[in-house]
mmCIF file of C-alpha atoms (C1' of nucleotides) in Angstrom:
data_model
loop_
_atom_site.group_PDB
_atom_site.id
_atom_site.type_symbol
_atom_site.label_atom_id
_atom_site.label_comp_id
_atom_site.label_asym_id
_atom_site.label_seq_id
_atom_site.Cartn_x
_atom_site.Cartn_y
_atom_site.Cartn_z
ATOM 1 C CA MET A 189 82.251 -133.263 41.388
ATOM 2 C CA THR A 190 80.333 -131.417 38.729
ATOM 3 C CA ALA A 191 78.827 -128.037 39.346
ATOM 4 C CA PRO A 192 75.070 -128.099 39.764
ATOM 5 C CA ASP A 193 73.185 -126.646 36.857
ATOM 6 C CA SER A 194 71.488 -123.369 37.561
ATOM 7 C CA VAL A 195 67.762 -123.338 36.951
ATOM 8 C CA ALA A 196 65.739 -120.233 37.602
ATOM 9 C CA PRO A 197 63.503 -120.770 40.621
ATOM 10 C CA ALA A 198 60.689 -118.987 38.826
ATOM 11 C CA LEU A 199 60.860 -121.489 35.977
ATOM 12 C CA VAL A 200 60.751 -124.409 38.391
ATOM 13 C CA ALA A 201 57.804 -122.881 40.208
ATOM 14 C CA GLU A 202 55.898 -122.452 36.971
ATOM 15 C CA LEU A 203 56.669 -126.016 35.957
ATOM 16 C CA GLN A 204 55.353 -127.263 39.282
ATOM 17 C CA GLU A 205 52.178 -125.237 39.178
ATOM 18 C CA THR A 206 51.394 -125.915 35.530
ATOM 19 C CA LEU A 207 51.992 -129.629 35.824
ATOM 20 C CA GLY A 208 50.090 -129.820 39.099
ATOM 21 C CA ASP A 209 47.047 -128.180 37.532
ATOM 22 C CA TRP A 210 47.340 -130.364 34.472
ATOM 23 C CA PHE A 211 47.554 -133.501 36.600
ATOM 24 C CA GLU A 212 44.502 -132.630 38.648
ATOM 25 C CA ARG A 213 42.535 -132.162 35.446
ATOM 26 C CA THR A 214 43.743 -135.122 33.426
ATOM 27 C CA ALA A 215 45.228 -137.796 35.697
ATOM 28 C CA ARG A 216 44.470 -141.334 34.592
ATOM 29 C CA PRO A 217 42.048 -143.100 36.943
ATOM 30 C CA LEU A 218 44.485 -145.834 37.886
ATOM 31 C CA PRO A 219 42.898 -148.197 40.419
ATOM 32 C CA TRP A 220 45.558 -147.587 43.076
ATOM 33 C CA ARG A 221 44.798 -143.875 42.881
ATOM 34 C CA SER A 222 41.225 -144.384 44.077
ATOM 35 C CA PRO A 223 40.216 -142.342 47.161
ATOM 36 C CA ASP A 224 39.870 -145.510 49.227
ATOM 37 C CA ARG A 225 43.382 -146.684 48.407
ATOM 38 C CA THR A 226 45.527 -148.161 51.151
ATOM 39 C CA PRO A 227 49.279 -147.783 51.686
ATOM 40 C CA TRP A 228 49.656 -151.513 51.093
ATOM 41 C CA GLY A 229 47.770 -151.231 47.812
ATOM 42 C CA VAL A 230 50.046 -148.414 46.733
ATOM 43 C CA LEU A 231 53.126 -150.405 47.666
ATOM 44 C CA VAL A 232 51.869 -153.423 45.717
ATOM 45 C CA SER A 233 51.190 -151.256 42.670
ATOM 46 C CA GLU A 234 54.678 -149.791 42.800
ATOM 47 C CA VAL A 235 56.385 -153.164 43.003
ATOM 48 C CA MET A 236 54.248 -154.552 40.190
ATOM 49 C CA SER A 237 55.075 -151.502 38.090
ATOM 50 C CA GLN A 238 58.847 -151.899 38.427
ATOM 51 C CA GLN A 239 59.848 -152.297 34.775
ATOM 52 C CA THR A 240 56.315 -153.304 33.807
ATOM 53 C CA PRO A 241 53.851 -151.006 31.990
ATOM 54 C CA VAL A 242 51.008 -149.906 34.266
ATOM 55 C CA ALA A 243 48.399 -150.917 31.692
ATOM 56 C CA ARG A 244 49.483 -154.511 32.204
ATOM 57 C CA VAL A 245 49.599 -154.123 35.971
ATOM 58 C CA ALA A 246 46.085 -152.789 36.526
ATOM 59 C CA PRO A 247 44.021 -155.974 36.029
ATOM 60 C CA VAL A 248 46.443 -158.070 38.053
ATOM 61 C CA TRP A 249 46.456 -155.500 40.840
ATOM 62 C CA LEU A 250 42.653 -155.491 41.054
ATOM 63 C CA GLU A 251 42.437 -159.241 41.364
ATOM 64 C CA TRP A 252 45.401 -159.280 43.745
ATOM 65 C CA MET A 253 43.988 -156.724 46.162
ATOM 66 C CA GLU A 254 40.622 -158.418 46.261
ATOM 67 C CA ARG A 255 42.280 -161.685 47.116
ATOM 68 C CA TRP A 256 44.914 -160.353 49.516
ATOM 69 C CA PRO A 257 43.768 -156.945 50.798
ATOM 70 C CA THR A 258 46.319 -156.642 53.601
ATOM 71 C CA PRO A 259 49.966 -157.526 54.266
ATOM 72 C CA ALA A 260 48.826 -160.134 56.770
ATOM 73 C CA ALA A 261 46.505 -161.818 54.272
ATOM 74 C CA PHE A 262 49.198 -161.859 51.602
ATOM 75 C CA ALA A 263 51.875 -163.051 53.992
ATOM 76 C CA ALA A 264 49.900 -166.248 54.541
ATOM 77 C CA ALA A 265 49.505 -167.112 50.844
ATOM 78 C CA SER A 266 51.315 -170.046 49.258
ATOM 79 C CA THR A 267 54.198 -169.281 46.909
ATOM 80 C CA ALA A 268 52.583 -171.222 44.081
ATOM 81 C CA ASP A 269 49.394 -169.174 44.370
ATOM 82 C CA VAL A 270 51.432 -165.963 44.452
ATOM 83 C CA LEU A 271 53.424 -166.849 41.349
ATOM 84 C CA ARG A 272 50.312 -167.880 39.428
ATOM 85 C CA ALA A 273 48.535 -164.680 40.411
ATOM 86 C CA TRP A 274 51.617 -162.727 39.333
ATOM 87 C CA GLY A 275 51.027 -164.246 35.927
ATOM 88 C CA ARG A 276 52.960 -162.692 33.096
ATOM 89 C CA LEU A 277 54.008 -159.446 34.756
ATOM 90 C CA GLY A 278 57.616 -160.542 34.375
ATOM 91 C CA TYR A 279 60.544 -160.662 36.796
ATOM 92 C CA PRO A 280 58.756 -163.129 39.105
ATOM 93 C CA ARG A 281 61.396 -162.647 41.783
ATOM 94 C CA ARG A 282 59.533 -159.428 42.496
ATOM 95 C CA ALA A 283 56.541 -161.512 43.585
ATOM 96 C CA LEU A 284 58.727 -163.439 46.004
ATOM 97 C CA ARG A 285 60.197 -160.254 47.432
ATOM 98 C CA LEU A 286 56.751 -158.727 47.728
ATOM 99 C CA GLN A 287 55.720 -161.588 49.946
ATOM 100 C CA GLU A 288 58.914 -161.240 51.982
ATOM 101 C CA CYS A 289 57.992 -157.579 52.217
ATOM 102 C CA ALA A 290 54.512 -158.386 53.505
ATOM 103 C CA ARG A 291 55.952 -160.705 56.110
ATOM 104 C CA ALA A 292 58.442 -158.049 57.185
ATOM 105 C CA VAL A 293 55.627 -155.510 57.484
ATOM 106 C CA VAL A 294 53.718 -157.936 59.685
ATOM 107 C CA GLU A 295 56.724 -158.765 61.844
ATOM 108 C CA ARG A 296 58.411 -155.388 62.087
ATOM 109 C CA HIS A 297 55.501 -152.987 61.833
ATOM 110 C CA ASP A 298 52.486 -154.821 63.201
ATOM 111 C CA GLY A 299 51.026 -155.269 59.734
ATOM 112 C CA GLU A 300 51.020 -151.573 58.841
ATOM 113 C CA VAL A 301 53.105 -150.092 56.024
ATOM 114 C CA PRO A 302 55.458 -147.683 57.803
ATOM 115 C CA GLU A 303 55.183 -143.968 57.066
ATOM 116 C CA ASP A 304 58.945 -143.625 57.170
ATOM 117 C CA GLU A 305 61.180 -143.644 54.129
ATOM 118 C CA ALA A 306 64.125 -145.332 55.842
ATOM 119 C CA LEU A 307 61.895 -148.115 57.164
ATOM 120 C CA LEU A 308 60.336 -148.537 53.728
ATOM 121 C CA LEU A 309 63.790 -148.747 52.149
ATOM 122 C CA ALA A 310 64.670 -151.555 54.528
ATOM 123 C CA LEU A 311 61.833 -153.727 53.208
ATOM 124 C CA PRO A 312 62.590 -156.472 50.656
ATOM 125 C CA GLY A 313 62.077 -155.376 47.059
ATOM 126 C CA VAL A 314 61.789 -151.714 48.041
ATOM 127 C CA GLY A 315 64.500 -149.480 46.633
ATOM 128 C CA ALA A 316 64.968 -145.733 46.462
ATOM 129 C CA TYR A 317 62.228 -145.173 43.918
ATOM 130 C CA THR A 318 59.584 -147.340 45.559
ATOM 131 C CA ALA A 319 60.224 -145.968 49.045
ATOM 132 C CA ALA A 320 59.882 -142.408 47.763
ATOM 133 C CA ALA A 321 56.789 -143.281 45.745
ATOM 134 C CA VAL A 322 55.019 -144.829 48.730
ATOM 135 C CA MET A 323 55.821 -141.803 50.858
ATOM 136 C CA ALA A 324 54.331 -139.480 48.243
ATOM 137 C CA PHE A 325 51.428 -141.493 46.847
ATOM 138 C CA ALA A 326 50.305 -143.422 49.899
ATOM 139 C CA PHE A 327 50.950 -140.864 52.610
ATOM 140 C CA GLY A 328 51.074 -137.548 50.782
ATOM 141 C CA ARG A 329 54.489 -136.910 52.275
ATOM 142 C CA ARG A 330 57.438 -135.101 50.740
ATOM 143 C CA SER A 331 59.966 -137.296 48.959
ATOM 144 C CA VAL A 332 62.141 -137.115 45.873
ATOM 145 C CA VAL A 333 60.645 -139.494 43.349
ATOM 146 C CA VAL A 334 63.018 -140.281 40.503
ATOM 147 C CA ASP A 335 61.814 -142.887 38.070
ATOM 148 C CA THR A 336 62.419 -143.250 34.354
ATOM 149 C CA ASN A 337 59.589 -140.794 33.614
ATOM 150 C CA VAL A 338 60.826 -138.098 35.968
ATOM 151 C CA ARG A 339 64.358 -138.519 34.692
ATOM 152 C CA ARG A 340 63.230 -137.949 31.132
ATOM 153 C CA VAL A 341 61.013 -134.987 31.997
ATOM 154 C CA LEU A 342 63.805 -133.266 33.910
ATOM 155 C CA ALA A 343 66.396 -134.072 31.244
ATOM 156 C CA ARG A 344 64.225 -132.436 28.609
ATOM 157 C CA THR A 345 62.591 -129.530 30.379
ATOM 158 C CA LEU A 346 65.568 -128.463 32.482
ATOM 159 C CA GLY A 347 68.581 -130.093 30.865
ATOM 160 C CA GLY A 348 67.681 -129.587 27.237
ATOM 161 C CA ASP A 349 68.635 -133.196 26.504
ATOM 162 C CA ALA A 350 66.659 -135.667 24.455
ATOM 163 C CA LEU A 351 67.139 -138.457 26.964
ATOM 164 C CA PRO A 352 68.917 -139.018 30.270
ATOM 165 C CA MET A 353 72.014 -141.175 30.585
ATOM 166 C CA PRO A 354 71.440 -144.933 30.659
ATOM 167 C CA ALA A 355 72.051 -145.002 34.426
ATOM 168 C CA LEU A 356 70.948 -142.505 37.042
ATOM 169 C CA THR A 357 73.753 -140.051 37.813
ATOM 170 C CA ALA A 358 74.509 -138.098 40.964
ATOM 171 C CA ALA A 359 73.878 -134.880 39.067
ATOM 172 C CA GLU A 360 70.397 -136.055 38.139
ATOM 173 C CA SER A 361 69.597 -136.985 41.714
ATOM 174 C CA ALA A 362 70.846 -133.595 42.860
ATOM 175 C CA ARG A 363 68.708 -131.829 40.280
ATOM 176 C CA ALA A 364 65.640 -133.836 41.256
ATOM 177 C CA ALA A 365 66.186 -133.071 44.929
ATOM 178 C CA ARG A 366 66.671 -129.398 44.147
ATOM 179 C CA VAL A 367 63.417 -129.016 42.227
ATOM 180 C CA ALA A 368 61.260 -131.014 44.623
ATOM 181 C CA PRO A 369 58.862 -128.666 46.452
ATOM 182 C CA VAL A 370 59.355 -128.187 50.164
ATOM 183 C CA SER A 371 55.879 -128.891 51.494
ATOM 184 C CA ASP A 372 54.395 -132.377 51.712
ATOM 185 C CA ASP A 373 51.391 -131.599 49.535
ATOM 186 C CA ASP A 374 53.329 -129.778 46.844
ATOM 187 C CA ALA A 375 56.077 -132.385 46.728
ATOM 188 C CA ALA A 376 53.601 -135.248 46.447
ATOM 189 C CA LEU A 377 51.727 -133.485 43.666
ATOM 190 C CA TRP A 378 54.980 -132.717 41.855
ATOM 191 C CA ALA A 379 56.012 -136.348 42.062
ATOM 192 C CA ALA A 380 52.702 -137.529 40.643
ATOM 193 C CA SER A 381 52.451 -134.890 37.935
ATOM 194 C CA SER A 382 56.049 -135.095 36.686
ATOM 195 C CA MET A 383 55.758 -138.872 36.487
ATOM 196 C CA GLU A 384 52.424 -138.648 34.726
ATOM 197 C CA LEU A 385 53.770 -136.254 32.132
ATOM 198 C CA GLY A 386 56.596 -138.627 31.311
ATOM 199 C CA ALA A 387 54.233 -141.577 31.113
ATOM 200 C CA VAL A 388 51.523 -139.962 29.015
ATOM 201 C CA VAL A 389 52.971 -137.002 27.089
ATOM 202 C CA CYS A 390 56.736 -136.715 27.390
ATOM 203 C CA THR A 391 57.313 -140.287 26.279
ATOM 204 C CA ALA A 392 60.624 -141.786 25.237
ATOM 205 C CA ARG A 393 59.930 -142.539 21.585
ATOM 206 C CA THR A 394 57.384 -140.118 20.200
ATOM 207 C CA PRO A 395 56.581 -137.375 22.699
ATOM 208 C CA SER A 396 53.331 -135.467 22.204
ATOM 209 C CA CYS A 397 54.854 -132.015 22.472
ATOM 210 C CA ASP A 398 51.821 -130.516 20.746
ATOM 211 C CA SER A 399 49.647 -131.401 23.704
ATOM 212 C CA CYS A 400 52.275 -130.814 26.383
ATOM 213 C CA PRO A 401 51.214 -128.322 29.071
ATOM 214 C CA VAL A 402 54.805 -127.204 29.641
ATOM 215 C CA SER A 403 56.186 -127.214 26.114
ATOM 216 C CA HIS A 404 56.603 -123.443 26.373
ATOM 217 C CA LEU A 405 58.966 -124.017 29.291
ATOM 218 C CA CYS A 406 60.914 -126.910 27.797
ATOM 219 C CA ALA A 407 64.665 -126.436 27.280
ATOM 220 C CA TRP A 408 64.865 -129.342 24.856
ATOM 221 C CA ARG A 409 62.180 -127.776 22.686
ATOM 222 C CA ALA A 410 63.819 -124.342 22.943
ATOM 223 C CA ALA A 411 67.089 -125.864 21.755
ATOM 224 C CA GLY A 412 65.400 -127.267 18.651
ATOM 225 C CA TYR A 413 65.113 -130.894 19.826
ATOM 226 C CA PRO A 414 68.781 -131.880 19.572
ATOM 227 C CA PRO A 415 69.177 -135.654 19.188
ATOM 228 C CA ASP A 416 70.291 -137.982 21.945
ATOM 229 C CA GLU A 417 74.017 -137.378 22.554
ATOM 230 C CA HIS A 418 74.841 -140.830 23.815
ATOM 231 C CA ALA A 419 72.707 -142.702 21.302
ATOM 232 C CA GLY A 420 74.224 -146.047 20.517
ATOM 233 C CA ARG A 421 75.770 -146.396 23.954
ATOM 234 C CA ARG A 422 72.542 -148.008 25.056
ATOM 235 C CA ARG A 423 73.008 -151.738 25.063
ATOM 236 C CA THR A 424 70.083 -153.606 23.663
ATOM 237 C CA GLN A 425 68.657 -156.389 25.758
ATOM 238 C CA ALA A 426 69.535 -159.731 24.288
ATOM 239 C CA TRP A 427 66.682 -162.166 24.379
ATOM 240 C CA LYS A 428 66.554 -165.182 22.123
ATOM 241 C CA GLY A 429 68.483 -168.093 23.522
ATOM 242 C CA THR A 430 69.255 -166.341 26.775
ATOM 243 C CA ASP A 431 68.868 -167.724 30.263
ATOM 244 C CA ARG A 432 66.103 -165.224 30.767
ATOM 245 C CA GLN A 433 64.100 -166.715 27.960
ATOM 246 C CA ALA A 434 64.795 -170.216 29.224
ATOM 247 C CA ARG A 435 63.757 -169.313 32.754
ATOM 248 C CA GLY A 436 60.652 -167.621 31.434
ATOM 249 C CA THR A 437 59.753 -170.702 29.427
ATOM 250 C CA VAL A 438 60.103 -172.887 32.506
ATOM 251 C CA MET A 439 58.075 -170.543 34.689
ATOM 252 C CA GLY A 440 55.358 -170.300 32.082
ATOM 253 C CA ALA A 441 55.099 -174.076 31.900
ATOM 254 C CA LEU A 442 54.997 -174.477 35.670
ATOM 255 C CA ARG A 443 52.376 -171.748 36.082
ATOM 256 C CA ALA A 444 50.161 -173.399 33.507
ATOM 257 C CA ALA A 445 50.653 -176.915 34.839
ATOM 258 C CA HIS A 446 48.869 -176.679 38.217
ATOM 259 C CA GLY A 447 50.995 -179.596 39.280
ATOM 260 C CA PRO A 448 54.427 -181.183 38.916
ATOM 261 C CA VAL A 449 56.134 -181.139 35.513
ATOM 262 C CA ALA A 450 58.638 -183.750 34.427
ATOM 263 C CA ARG A 451 62.062 -182.729 33.199
ATOM 264 C CA ALA A 452 61.293 -184.535 29.962
ATOM 265 C CA VAL A 453 58.406 -182.139 29.318
ATOM 266 C CA LEU A 454 60.692 -179.167 29.877
ATOM 267 C CA ASP A 455 63.278 -180.701 27.560
ATOM 268 C CA ASP A 456 60.645 -180.550 24.848
ATOM 269 C CA LEU A 457 60.279 -176.809 25.452
ATOM 270 C CA TRP A 458 63.966 -175.911 25.426
ATOM 271 C CA PRO A 459 66.526 -177.320 22.990
ATOM 272 C CA ASP A 460 69.701 -176.812 25.056
ATOM 273 C CA ALA A 461 69.606 -179.394 27.850
ATOM 274 C CA ALA A 462 72.700 -178.059 29.590
ATOM 275 C CA GLN A 463 71.358 -174.522 29.650
ATOM 276 C CA LEU A 464 67.992 -175.764 30.836
ATOM 277 C CA GLY A 465 69.688 -177.596 33.672
ATOM 278 C CA ARG A 466 71.577 -174.492 34.754
ATOM 279 C CA CYS A 467 68.420 -172.418 34.609
ATOM 280 C CA LEU A 468 66.431 -174.928 36.620
ATOM 281 C CA ALA A 469 69.159 -174.851 39.248
ATOM 282 C CA SER A 470 69.095 -171.058 39.347
ATOM 283 C CA LEU A 471 65.316 -171.017 39.597
ATOM 284 C CA VAL A 472 65.476 -173.435 42.513
ATOM 285 C CA GLU A 473 68.179 -171.282 44.070
ATOM 286 C CA ASP A 474 65.948 -168.220 43.661
ATOM 287 C CA GLY A 475 63.043 -169.979 45.344
ATOM 288 C CA LEU A 476 60.905 -169.796 42.210
ATOM 289 C CA VAL A 477 60.928 -173.532 41.525
ATOM 290 C CA GLU A 478 60.944 -176.632 43.687
ATOM 291 C CA GLN A 479 62.266 -180.016 42.693
ATOM 292 C CA CYS A 480 60.092 -182.841 43.864
ATOM 293 C CA ASP A 481 59.968 -186.575 43.399
ATOM 294 C CA ALA A 482 58.037 -188.196 40.600
ATOM 295 C CA ASP A 483 56.153 -190.163 43.234
ATOM 296 C CA LEU A 484 54.368 -187.380 45.063
ATOM 297 C CA SER A 485 52.821 -189.624 47.698
ATOM 298 C CA GLY A 486 56.248 -190.568 48.953
ATOM 299 C CA GLY A 487 55.023 -194.143 49.237
ATOM 300 C CA PRO A 488 52.281 -195.728 51.306
ATOM 301 C CA ASP A 489 54.597 -196.090 54.291
ATOM 302 C CA GLY A 490 55.320 -192.369 54.197
ATOM 303 C CA ARG A 491 59.005 -192.871 53.495
ATOM 304 C CA ALA A 492 60.941 -189.919 52.173
ATOM 305 C CA PRO A 493 60.733 -189.450 48.416
ATOM 306 C CA ARG A 494 63.702 -190.873 46.576
ATOM 307 C CA ARG A 495 65.854 -188.568 44.525
ATOM 308 C CA ASP A 496 68.595 -190.917 43.328
ATOM 309 C CA ALA A 497 70.379 -190.399 40.053
ATOM 310 C CA GLY A 498 68.117 -192.679 38.099
ATOM 311 C CA ALA A 499 64.855 -191.138 39.313
ATOM 312 C CA ALA A 500 62.923 -188.847 36.999
ATOM 313 C CA GLN A 501 63.406 -185.184 37.798
ATOM 314 C CA VAL A 502 60.137 -183.372 38.441
ATOM 315 C CA TYR A 503 59.584 -179.688 39.125
ATOM 316 C CA ARG A 504 56.765 -177.484 40.385
ATOM 317 C CA LEU A 505 56.068 -174.075 41.818
ATOM 318 C CA PRO A 506 56.984 -174.012 45.524
ATOM 319 C CA ALA A 507 54.148 -174.906 47.880
ATOM 320 C "C1'" DA B 14 79.406 -151.067 39.476
ATOM 321 C "C1'" DA B 15 78.098 -153.553 35.633
ATOM 322 C "C1'" DA B 16 75.127 -157.554 34.916
ATOM 323 C "C1'" DT B 17 71.167 -159.861 35.675
ATOM 324 C "C1'" DC B 18 66.347 -160.576 35.902
ATOM 325 C "C1'" DG B 19 60.402 -161.392 32.009
ATOM 326 C "C1'" DT B 20 57.196 -160.019 29.030
ATOM 327 C "C1'" DG B 21 54.647 -157.760 25.516
ATOM 328 C "C1'" DG B 22 53.307 -153.746 22.765
ATOM 329 C "C1'" DC B 23 54.463 -150.567 19.465
ATOM 330 C "C1'" DA B 24 56.714 -147.666 15.755
ATOM 331 C "C1'" DT C 414 60.062 -157.194 11.084
ATOM 332 C "C1'" DT C 415 62.819 -155.994 14.952
ATOM 333 C "C1'" DG C 416 64.790 -152.984 18.188
ATOM 334 C "C1'" DC C 417 63.292 -150.153 21.900
ATOM 335 C "C1'" DC C 418 61.546 -149.683 26.284
ATOM 336 C "C1'" DA C 419 58.489 -149.993 30.368
ATOM 337 C "C1'" DA C 420 56.468 -146.421 38.034
ATOM 338 C "C1'" DG C 421 63.791 -150.760 39.330
ATOM 339 C "C1'" DA C 422 66.062 -153.786 42.732
ATOM 340 C "C1'" DT C 423 69.737 -156.580 43.809
ATOM 341 C "C1'" DT C 424 74.313 -158.389 43.974
#
DNA sequence: AAATCGTGGCA
DNA sequence: TTGCCAAGATT
């Protein structure tokens, strides 16, 4: 158990006030920040933004909320429609979980997003970050929001480090909890403003320290911008030839097809047949893909579609 | 608890 | 050009 770092309360208070003022002056007009936002809209925006840049999320979110304004409306959508609307946001399992989440909200909470962090956490696809974010941004309630932006801002301003560790540590969580304001309003504003700073100014690659409202308070700057201590320990995401790329290729083809796609077509898109087969199986297992029979009618007598070894394998987005 | 899961923009 | 990284969750 490591000793908690000591940060002067006056410094923290000045950080909070300066960033809060800065946020209220300069916050980006993201659509889910509009005054007529709903808790469900906020939740949707948070799930879409998990590991996806908000600039890419915004247009999808607008179309999404117009089409499915409430949990009940979204709960009734077909999986294929959901996955096509999700488009190229990435990690399509999030779209599936979001629909499970909507159905859980309908069943457990009468169609209303609960104003309770533990109940939010219990929803599919909602983890510690998203539950805290919904509490703060949808309800204006106190929570400890720790995303990649907040982690970086705290690591620099308070820790004097270039970047946080690859994975969230207990010490970081403790620090974040310690600096979160007590009142609902102040905590919600702190969450929004510390995230915004990390997203817009205190960025990972080339931070804009010249235009940073709290550069005069920043420990990393005061220390002369020491380089990342654990540089090189960050594993780079492999991509080419991976299952992820194969799965993405399949999903892209099925989204574009608006109908069943034969295995032979997919074989043309991916050179390794064995890998493709494994990925198709995993996609079916995940509920992202459905295997159907080449003869969609199932025959004039309504008999069950055949799926014997010799039949052509055909895939589509789940109905 | 380390691995897995998409996609695209940018330096 | 290519590695880095983006409002994480799940198992």
